[in-house]
Amino acid sequence: MCGIVGYVGAEQAAPILLDGLARLEYRGYDSAGIAVVSPEHVLQVKKSKGRLQVLRDLVEGGKPIEGHLGIGHTRWATHGEPNDVNSHPHVSQNGRVAVVHNGIIENYLEIKEFLQAQGVHFRSETDTEVVAQLLEYYFNDCSDILDAMYRLLDRIEGAYALGVICTDEPDRFIAARKDAPLLLGYGEGCSFIASDVTALIAHTRDVAYLDDGEVAIVTKDGITVTDALRQPVEKERHFIDWDVSAAEKGGYPHFMLKEIFEQPEALRKTIFPRVHAGRIAFEELKFSPDALRRVRRIYIVACGSSYHVGMIGKYNLERLLRIPVETVLASEFRYCDPLVDETTLVLVISQSGETLDTMAALREAKARGAYIISIVNVVGSSIARESDDVLYTWAGPEIAVATTKAYSTQLALLNLLGLYFADELGTVTQTEYDAIVEQLLTVPGKMETILADTEPLQCLAAHYFNHDSVFFIGRNLDYALGLEGSLKLKEISYIHSEAYASGELKHGTISLIVPGTLVVALGLYGPLFDKAMSNVIEVQARGADILALTTERHAAEMRKVTEHVLVVPDTHALLQPSLGVVPLQLFAYYVALQRGCDIDKPRNLAKSVTVE
Ligand code: AGP
């Protein structure tokens, strides 16, 4: 949700800012802008509605904009429609201050009214402009941008990552954060800020994570950080070992397709180091077996696809552990007065580690005494840092807005964790434990066999892409998987799609099934295959066009009732969604391709959702 970048150093700032924004564009892409201080200390601001390329064209790649210090922004609009004026950076009335912001200033209206009463004239509809105007207002009073910044931070409420330049301070810029991600990058004779590491790795791998309440002064010679009480903070530096190519398309037409194909490798990296001689070991986990034995209830809290992983987790963990497991949307969790105390374990799932709703749920659970274990992909992200324990999915950078490899690695990790806990609690037999571990290790290889032949999916996508409404049906794990298949399809192809628990159709929704309605019928979950067949026949009788998904074991039976059957290899029933999700991802991808959609950057969406 908005990407910000800042640079100061010997190079020309504008091209570096534009390259950084290109890597952050997945976070928001309805407009973009940069502000650079010229050698004559003049603020040069260029911004425009539309994709980053529009801005690039406008500024001819940035070369004509001279200056060694600047900030940039790629926007996902919250306050005010996407247009040139509402784009960031926002500049104060007298042009001394420019600001880029990710987050929401909740009390902006009150501040705006205050400033208007002082004669300040506003140009945009955004919440961010109050930051620029209020900073200048304070700066006029104290002539010290750092002091002005602290006064500003005392006054504003909400979430923010801020990058601020002031023409009176041409050699440094300021950054601050609260509840929105911001990294500091330490280069050779240059320094950076960015919303995430992808914008930095071409220049430096030496980073630190700014914490809530901290303020950074960024110069080409280094970065100093002070806390909310203005005391100096020694930041822990981290080395990022991601390959630059990990954040590039590498010959694939879209990041989404590349990331689908990266899944087997990502799974190996996530699973294999945690299994030794058939035994699961979480060396990074501090949560003790004694603490586990005290757990009376487990909540899984997440949003979107991560929540769908949690839905599968509910079925699998409850079955393995015999402890009540409830999966709750993070955006609902904190408002439902959840039954959380010291005997509650909360599993938080997030690819980005920055989703605001998930973060808020985590804090709510923590405040009520729960122990928090998070499953996160982005190392050092806010959720990772605020959890009692963090288990990383080693999926590498995921750029496409539609998640694929993060989903798969989250699911594998949650299954691994469930099985590990079950073994600790003695709620799984040795035979079943061995069988699941053995099958888990074969998932990446089996996934490769699915990926080796995408032609049937391309044909089916060509056959079905014109449908305007789709139902995904299934029971138990197939229902949970259907939620993800449905989300994948709707978010990138814009086809209306819903997932239903098959048994629930007859209680209302079956009235929407008419001749020609596309139903994706999931018959992967072995124990309920017969029921899945009955539901296929039931919707077929209403004229539905069926696309079935099942395993090799049941393929022949499914083909007796319907023509279009996608088949994946068999595995342990609890792990079957890990294989079933791949054709659903590919189906969504190829349908969106047929429809000419912007697959990596679907409309209205952003990769990291840092607003409530
Ligand atoms: C799914 O493709 C989306 N990208 C979205 O639903 C995502 O899973 C959700 O916003 C949660 O994000 P997180 O895992 O980064 O917290």
PDB file of C-alpha atoms in Angstrom, residues 146-342:
ATOM      1  CA  LEU A 146      14.226  17.788  13.281  1.00  0.00           C
ATOM      2  CA  ASP A 147      12.479  19.697  16.021  1.00  0.00           C
ATOM      3  CA  ALA A 148       9.618  20.422  13.626  1.00  0.00           C
ATOM      4  CA  MET A 149       9.442  16.726  12.841  1.00  0.00           C
ATOM      5  CA  TYR A 150       9.154  15.726  16.492  1.00  0.00           C
ATOM      6  CA  ARG A 151       6.452  18.306  17.047  1.00  0.00           C
ATOM      7  CA  LEU A 152       4.633  16.927  14.026  1.00  0.00           C
ATOM      8  CA  LEU A 153       4.869  13.353  15.281  1.00  0.00           C
ATOM      9  CA  ASP A 154       3.383  14.443  18.590  1.00  0.00           C
ATOM     10  CA  ARG A 155       0.447  15.941  16.769  1.00  0.00           C
ATOM     11  CA  ILE A 156      -0.466  13.384  14.093  1.00  0.00           C
ATOM     12  CA  GLU A 157      -2.390  10.166  14.732  1.00  0.00           C
ATOM     13  CA  GLY A 158      -2.555   7.077  12.554  1.00  0.00           C
ATOM     14  CA  ALA A 159      -0.062   5.004  10.623  1.00  0.00           C
ATOM     15  CA  TYR A 160       2.839   6.349   8.674  1.00  0.00           C
ATOM     16  CA  ALA A 161       6.149   5.814   7.026  1.00  0.00           C
ATOM     17  CA  LEU A 162       7.387   9.261   6.093  1.00  0.00           C
ATOM     18  CA  GLY A 163      10.182  10.616   3.958  1.00  0.00           C
ATOM     19  CA  VAL A 164      10.705  14.370   4.292  1.00  0.00           C
ATOM     20  CA  ILE A 165      13.000  16.794   2.501  1.00  0.00           C
ATOM     21  CA  CYS A 166      13.460  20.435   3.348  1.00  0.00           C
ATOM     22  CA  THR A 167      15.143  22.892   0.982  1.00  0.00           C
ATOM     23  CA  ASP A 168      16.842  24.550   3.948  1.00  0.00           C
ATOM     24  CA  GLU A 169      18.582  21.230   4.668  1.00  0.00           C
ATOM     25  CA  PRO A 170      19.888  20.217   1.227  1.00  0.00           C
ATOM     26  CA  ASP A 171      22.332  17.559   2.480  1.00  0.00           C
ATOM     27  CA  ARG A 172      19.998  15.384   4.495  1.00  0.00           C
ATOM     28  CA  PHE A 173      16.472  14.137   4.653  1.00  0.00           C
ATOM     29  CA  ILE A 174      14.353  12.780   7.453  1.00  0.00           C
ATOM     30  CA  ALA A 175      12.361   9.592   7.850  1.00  0.00           C
ATOM     31  CA  ALA A 176       9.958   8.395  10.530  1.00  0.00           C
ATOM     32  CA  ARG A 177       7.613   5.505  11.035  1.00  0.00           C
ATOM     33  CA  LYS A 178       4.683   4.197  13.007  1.00  0.00           C
ATOM     34  CA  ASP A 179       2.797   1.053  11.985  1.00  0.00           C
ATOM     35  CA  ALA A 180       4.072   1.144   8.394  1.00  0.00           C
ATOM     36  CA  PRO A 181       7.288  -0.404   7.133  1.00  0.00           C
ATOM     37  CA  LEU A 182      10.446   1.569   6.517  1.00  0.00           C
ATOM     38  CA  LEU A 183      13.984   0.375   5.951  1.00  0.00           C
ATOM     39  CA  LEU A 184      17.261   2.224   6.125  1.00  0.00           C
ATOM     40  CA  GLY A 185      19.913   1.314   3.560  1.00  0.00           C
ATOM     41  CA  TYR A 186      23.621   1.926   4.139  1.00  0.00           C
ATOM     42  CA  GLY A 187      25.634   2.275   0.909  1.00  0.00           C
ATOM     43  CA  GLU A 188      29.175   3.371   0.016  1.00  0.00           C
ATOM     44  CA  GLY A 189      28.971   7.150   0.230  1.00  0.00           C
ATOM     45  CA  CYS A 190      25.209   7.047  -0.067  1.00  0.00           C
ATOM     46  CA  SER A 191      22.168   6.232   2.047  1.00  0.00           C
ATOM     47  CA  PHE A 192      18.614   5.164   1.348  1.00  0.00           C
ATOM     48  CA  ILE A 193      15.179   4.669   2.768  1.00  0.00           C
ATOM     49  CA  ALA A 194      12.618   2.320   1.235  1.00  0.00           C
ATOM     50  CA  SER A 195       9.384   0.534   2.008  1.00  0.00           C
ATOM     51  CA  ASP A 196      11.065  -2.796   1.366  1.00  0.00           C
ATOM     52  CA  VAL A 197      14.375  -4.348   0.444  1.00  0.00           C
ATOM     53  CA  THR A 198      13.542  -4.948  -3.218  1.00  0.00           C
ATOM     54  CA  ALA A 199      14.108  -1.226  -3.831  1.00  0.00           C
ATOM     55  CA  LEU A 200      17.533  -1.371  -2.216  1.00  0.00           C
ATOM     56  CA  ILE A 201      19.258  -4.592  -3.192  1.00  0.00           C
ATOM     57  CA  ALA A 202      20.645  -3.193  -6.431  1.00  0.00           C
ATOM     58  CA  HIS A 203      22.582  -0.663  -4.317  1.00  0.00           C
ATOM     59  CA  THR A 204      23.157  -2.161  -0.886  1.00  0.00           C
ATOM     60  CA  ARG A 205      22.398  -5.249   1.159  1.00  0.00           C
ATOM     61  CA  ASP A 206      23.236  -3.559   4.423  1.00  0.00           C
ATOM     62  CA  VAL A 207      19.943  -2.508   6.020  1.00  0.00           C
ATOM     63  CA  ALA A 208      18.266  -1.693   9.319  1.00  0.00           C
ATOM     64  CA  TYR A 209      14.582  -1.639  10.178  1.00  0.00           C
ATOM     65  CA  LEU A 210      13.241   1.605  11.541  1.00  0.00           C
ATOM     66  CA  ASP A 211      11.000   0.989  14.553  1.00  0.00           C
ATOM     67  CA  ASP A 212       7.813   2.719  15.624  1.00  0.00           C
ATOM     68  CA  GLY A 213       8.441   6.170  17.034  1.00  0.00           C
ATOM     69  CA  GLU A 214      11.960   6.411  15.629  1.00  0.00           C
ATOM     70  CA  VAL A 215      13.222   9.243  13.472  1.00  0.00           C
ATOM     71  CA  ALA A 216      16.171   8.889  11.079  1.00  0.00           C
ATOM     72  CA  ILE A 217      18.377  11.634   9.713  1.00  0.00           C
ATOM     73  CA  VAL A 218      19.766  10.398   6.444  1.00  0.00           C
ATOM     74  CA  THR A 219      22.960  11.832   4.942  1.00  0.00           C
ATOM     75  CA  LYS A 220      25.343  10.432   2.334  1.00  0.00           C
ATOM     76  CA  ASP A 221      27.836   9.653   5.118  1.00  0.00           C
ATOM     77  CA  GLY A 222      25.472   7.753   7.349  1.00  0.00           C
ATOM     78  CA  ILE A 223      22.175   7.586   9.168  1.00  0.00           C
ATOM     79  CA  THR A 224      21.484   8.603  12.746  1.00  0.00           C
ATOM     80  CA  VAL A 225      18.386   7.410  14.524  1.00  0.00           C
ATOM     81  CA  THR A 226      16.663   8.786  17.589  1.00  0.00           C
ATOM     82  CA  ASP A 227      13.703   7.381  19.462  1.00  0.00           C
ATOM     83  CA  ALA A 228      10.432   8.999  20.464  1.00  0.00           C
ATOM     84  CA  LEU A 229      12.199  10.640  23.408  1.00  0.00           C
ATOM     85  CA  ARG A 230      14.872  12.001  21.066  1.00  0.00           C
ATOM     86  CA  GLN A 231      17.491   9.653  22.498  1.00  0.00           C
ATOM     87  CA  PRO A 232      20.080   8.125  20.122  1.00  0.00           C
ATOM     88  CA  VAL A 233      19.405   4.540  19.020  1.00  0.00           C
ATOM     89  CA  GLU A 234      22.039   2.099  17.816  1.00  0.00           C
ATOM     90  CA  LYS A 235      20.346   0.205  14.997  1.00  0.00           C
ATOM     91  CA  GLU A 236      21.032  -3.461  14.433  1.00  0.00           C
ATOM     92  CA  ARG A 237      22.222  -3.935  10.844  1.00  0.00           C
ATOM     93  CA  HIS A 238      21.085  -6.874   8.719  1.00  0.00           C
ATOM     94  CA  PHE A 239      22.628  -8.352   5.612  1.00  0.00           C
ATOM     95  CA  ILE A 240      20.116  -9.174   2.876  1.00  0.00           C
ATOM     96  CA  ASP A 241      21.249 -12.197   0.916  1.00  0.00           C
ATOM     97  CA  TRP A 242      18.459 -12.172  -1.674  1.00  0.00           C
ATOM     98  CA  ASP A 243      19.671 -12.417  -5.205  1.00  0.00           C
ATOM     99  CA  VAL A 244      18.801  -9.335  -7.297  1.00  0.00           C
ATOM    100  CA  SER A 245      17.320 -11.677  -9.913  1.00  0.00           C
ATOM    101  CA  ALA A 246      14.843 -12.913  -7.309  1.00  0.00           C
ATOM    102  CA  ALA A 247      12.992  -9.638  -7.743  1.00  0.00           C
ATOM    103  CA  GLU A 248      13.095  -9.741 -11.556  1.00  0.00           C
ATOM    104  CA  LYS A 249      10.943 -11.622 -14.046  1.00  0.00           C
ATOM    105  CA  GLY A 250      13.797 -13.734 -15.378  1.00  0.00           C
ATOM    106  CA  GLY A 251      12.259 -14.411 -18.795  1.00  0.00           C
ATOM    107  CA  TYR A 252       8.714 -15.044 -17.566  1.00  0.00           C
ATOM    108  CA  PRO A 253       5.983 -12.792 -18.969  1.00  0.00           C
ATOM    109  CA  HIS A 254       4.658 -12.112 -15.474  1.00  0.00           C
ATOM    110  CA  PHE A 255       5.898 -12.312 -11.909  1.00  0.00           C
ATOM    111  CA  MET A 256       2.865 -14.429 -11.059  1.00  0.00           C
ATOM    112  CA  LEU A 257       3.843 -17.165 -13.502  1.00  0.00           C
ATOM    113  CA  LYS A 258       7.459 -17.032 -12.365  1.00  0.00           C
ATOM    114  CA  GLU A 259       6.365 -17.329  -8.748  1.00  0.00           C
ATOM    115  CA  ILE A 260       4.041 -20.250  -9.523  1.00  0.00           C
ATOM    116  CA  PHE A 261       7.003 -22.055 -11.047  1.00  0.00           C
ATOM    117  CA  GLU A 262       9.242 -21.168  -8.107  1.00  0.00           C
ATOM    118  CA  GLN A 263       6.989 -23.043  -5.698  1.00  0.00           C
ATOM    119  CA  PRO A 264       8.782 -26.405  -5.634  1.00  0.00           C
ATOM    120  CA  GLU A 265      12.082 -24.710  -4.807  1.00  0.00           C
ATOM    121  CA  ALA A 266      10.472 -22.411  -2.243  1.00  0.00           C
ATOM    122  CA  LEU A 267       8.889 -25.454  -0.594  1.00  0.00           C
ATOM    123  CA  ARG A 268      12.197 -27.281  -0.453  1.00  0.00           C
ATOM    124  CA  LYS A 269      13.780 -24.276   1.249  1.00  0.00           C
ATOM    125  CA  THR A 270      10.914 -24.058   3.720  1.00  0.00           C
ATOM    126  CA  ILE A 271      10.461 -27.747   4.520  1.00  0.00           C
ATOM    127  CA  PHE A 272      13.782 -29.556   4.129  1.00  0.00           C
ATOM    128  CA  PRO A 273      15.886 -27.662   6.715  1.00  0.00           C
ATOM    129  CA  ARG A 274      13.188 -28.463   9.283  1.00  0.00           C
ATOM    130  CA  VAL A 275      13.151 -32.221   8.752  1.00  0.00           C
ATOM    131  CA  HIS A 276      16.119 -34.344   9.831  1.00  0.00           C
ATOM    132  CA  ALA A 277      16.057 -38.115   9.411  1.00  0.00           C
ATOM    133  CA  GLY A 278      12.277 -38.133   9.295  1.00  0.00           C
ATOM    134  CA  ARG A 279      11.895 -35.971  12.406  1.00  0.00           C
ATOM    135  CA  ILE A 280      10.577 -32.401  12.390  1.00  0.00           C
ATOM    136  CA  ALA A 281      12.701 -29.893  14.284  1.00  0.00           C
ATOM    137  CA  PHE A 282      11.985 -26.199  14.690  1.00  0.00           C
ATOM    138  CA  GLU A 283      15.309 -25.037  15.997  1.00  0.00           C
ATOM    139  CA  GLU A 284      14.210 -21.398  15.868  1.00  0.00           C
ATOM    140  CA  LEU A 285      11.121 -21.981  18.044  1.00  0.00           C
ATOM    141  CA  LYS A 286      11.262 -20.727  21.642  1.00  0.00           C
ATOM    142  CA  PHE A 287       7.753 -21.966  22.505  1.00  0.00           C
ATOM    143  CA  SER A 288       8.358 -24.855  24.887  1.00  0.00           C
ATOM    144  CA  PRO A 289       6.619 -28.252  24.976  1.00  0.00           C
ATOM    145  CA  ASP A 290       5.393 -27.347  28.495  1.00  0.00           C
ATOM    146  CA  ALA A 291       3.821 -24.176  27.207  1.00  0.00           C
ATOM    147  CA  LEU A 292       2.217 -26.175  24.396  1.00  0.00           C
ATOM    148  CA  ARG A 293       0.672 -28.540  26.914  1.00  0.00           C
ATOM    149  CA  ARG A 294      -0.994 -25.580  28.632  1.00  0.00           C
ATOM    150  CA  VAL A 295      -2.721 -24.438  25.419  1.00  0.00           C
ATOM    151  CA  ARG A 296      -6.503 -24.785  25.541  1.00  0.00           C
ATOM    152  CA  ARG A 297      -7.417 -22.939  22.361  1.00  0.00           C
ATOM    153  CA  ILE A 298      -5.681 -21.936  19.144  1.00  0.00           C
ATOM    154  CA  TYR A 299      -6.621 -18.967  16.997  1.00  0.00           C
ATOM    155  CA  ILE A 300      -5.275 -18.552  13.500  1.00  0.00           C
ATOM    156  CA  VAL A 301      -5.484 -14.940  12.420  1.00  0.00           C
ATOM    157  CA  ALA A 302      -4.765 -13.594   8.939  1.00  0.00           C
ATOM    158  CA  CYS A 303      -6.208 -11.851   5.873  1.00  0.00           C
ATOM    159  CA  GLY A 304      -6.905 -12.899   2.285  1.00  0.00           C
ATOM    160  CA  SER A 305      -4.936 -15.861   1.041  1.00  0.00           C
ATOM    161  CA  SER A 306      -3.090 -16.139   4.331  1.00  0.00           C
ATOM    162  CA  TYR A 307      -6.491 -16.549   5.963  1.00  0.00           C
ATOM    163  CA  HIS A 308      -7.253 -19.316   3.474  1.00  0.00           C
ATOM    164  CA  VAL A 309      -4.117 -21.096   4.615  1.00  0.00           C
ATOM    165  CA  GLY A 310      -5.500 -20.696   8.117  1.00  0.00           C
ATOM    166  CA  MET A 311      -8.777 -22.282   7.019  1.00  0.00           C
ATOM    167  CA  ILE A 312      -6.902 -25.405   5.987  1.00  0.00           C
ATOM    168  CA  GLY A 313      -4.965 -25.119   9.233  1.00  0.00           C
ATOM    169  CA  LYS A 314      -8.174 -25.221  11.224  1.00  0.00           C
ATOM    170  CA  TYR A 315      -9.121 -28.584   9.757  1.00  0.00           C
ATOM    171  CA  ASN A 316      -5.644 -30.069   9.968  1.00  0.00           C
ATOM    172  CA  LEU A 317      -4.534 -28.747  13.335  1.00  0.00           C
ATOM    173  CA  GLU A 318      -7.792 -29.574  15.050  1.00  0.00           C
ATOM    174  CA  ARG A 319      -7.616 -33.077  13.688  1.00  0.00           C
ATOM    175  CA  LEU A 320      -3.979 -33.548  14.634  1.00  0.00           C
ATOM    176  CA  LEU A 321      -3.987 -31.819  18.032  1.00  0.00           C
ATOM    177  CA  ARG A 322      -7.527 -32.332  19.346  1.00  0.00           C
ATOM    178  CA  ILE A 323      -7.505 -28.717  20.547  1.00  0.00           C
ATOM    179  CA  PRO A 324     -10.189 -26.253  19.399  1.00  0.00           C
ATOM    180  CA  VAL A 325      -8.808 -24.191  16.529  1.00  0.00           C
ATOM    181  CA  GLU A 326     -10.583 -21.142  15.227  1.00  0.00           C
ATOM    182  CA  THR A 327      -9.480 -19.268  12.137  1.00  0.00           C
ATOM    183  CA  VAL A 328     -10.567 -15.643  12.202  1.00  0.00           C
ATOM    184  CA  LEU A 329     -10.205 -12.819   9.693  1.00  0.00           C
ATOM    185  CA  ALA A 330      -7.751 -10.406  11.246  1.00  0.00           C
ATOM    186  CA  SER A 331      -9.997  -7.465  10.378  1.00  0.00           C
ATOM    187  CA  GLU A 332     -12.755  -9.021  12.516  1.00  0.00           C
ATOM    188  CA  PHE A 333     -10.653 -10.450  15.311  1.00  0.00           C
ATOM    189  CA  ARG A 334      -9.964  -7.345  17.333  1.00  0.00           C
ATOM    190  CA  TYR A 335     -13.584  -6.222  17.246  1.00  0.00           C
ATOM    191  CA  CYS A 336     -15.116  -9.497  18.382  1.00  0.00           C
ATOM    192  CA  ASP A 337     -13.884  -9.490  21.969  1.00  0.00           C
ATOM    193  CA  PRO A 338     -12.009 -12.752  21.342  1.00  0.00           C
ATOM    194  CA  LEU A 339     -11.747 -15.401  24.051  1.00  0.00           C
ATOM    195  CA  VAL A 340      -8.028 -15.017  24.515  1.00  0.00           C
ATOM    196  CA  ASP A 341      -5.988 -15.529  27.665  1.00  0.00           C
ATOM    197  CA  GLU A 342      -2.669 -17.044  28.755  1.00  0.00           C
TER     198      GLU A 342
END
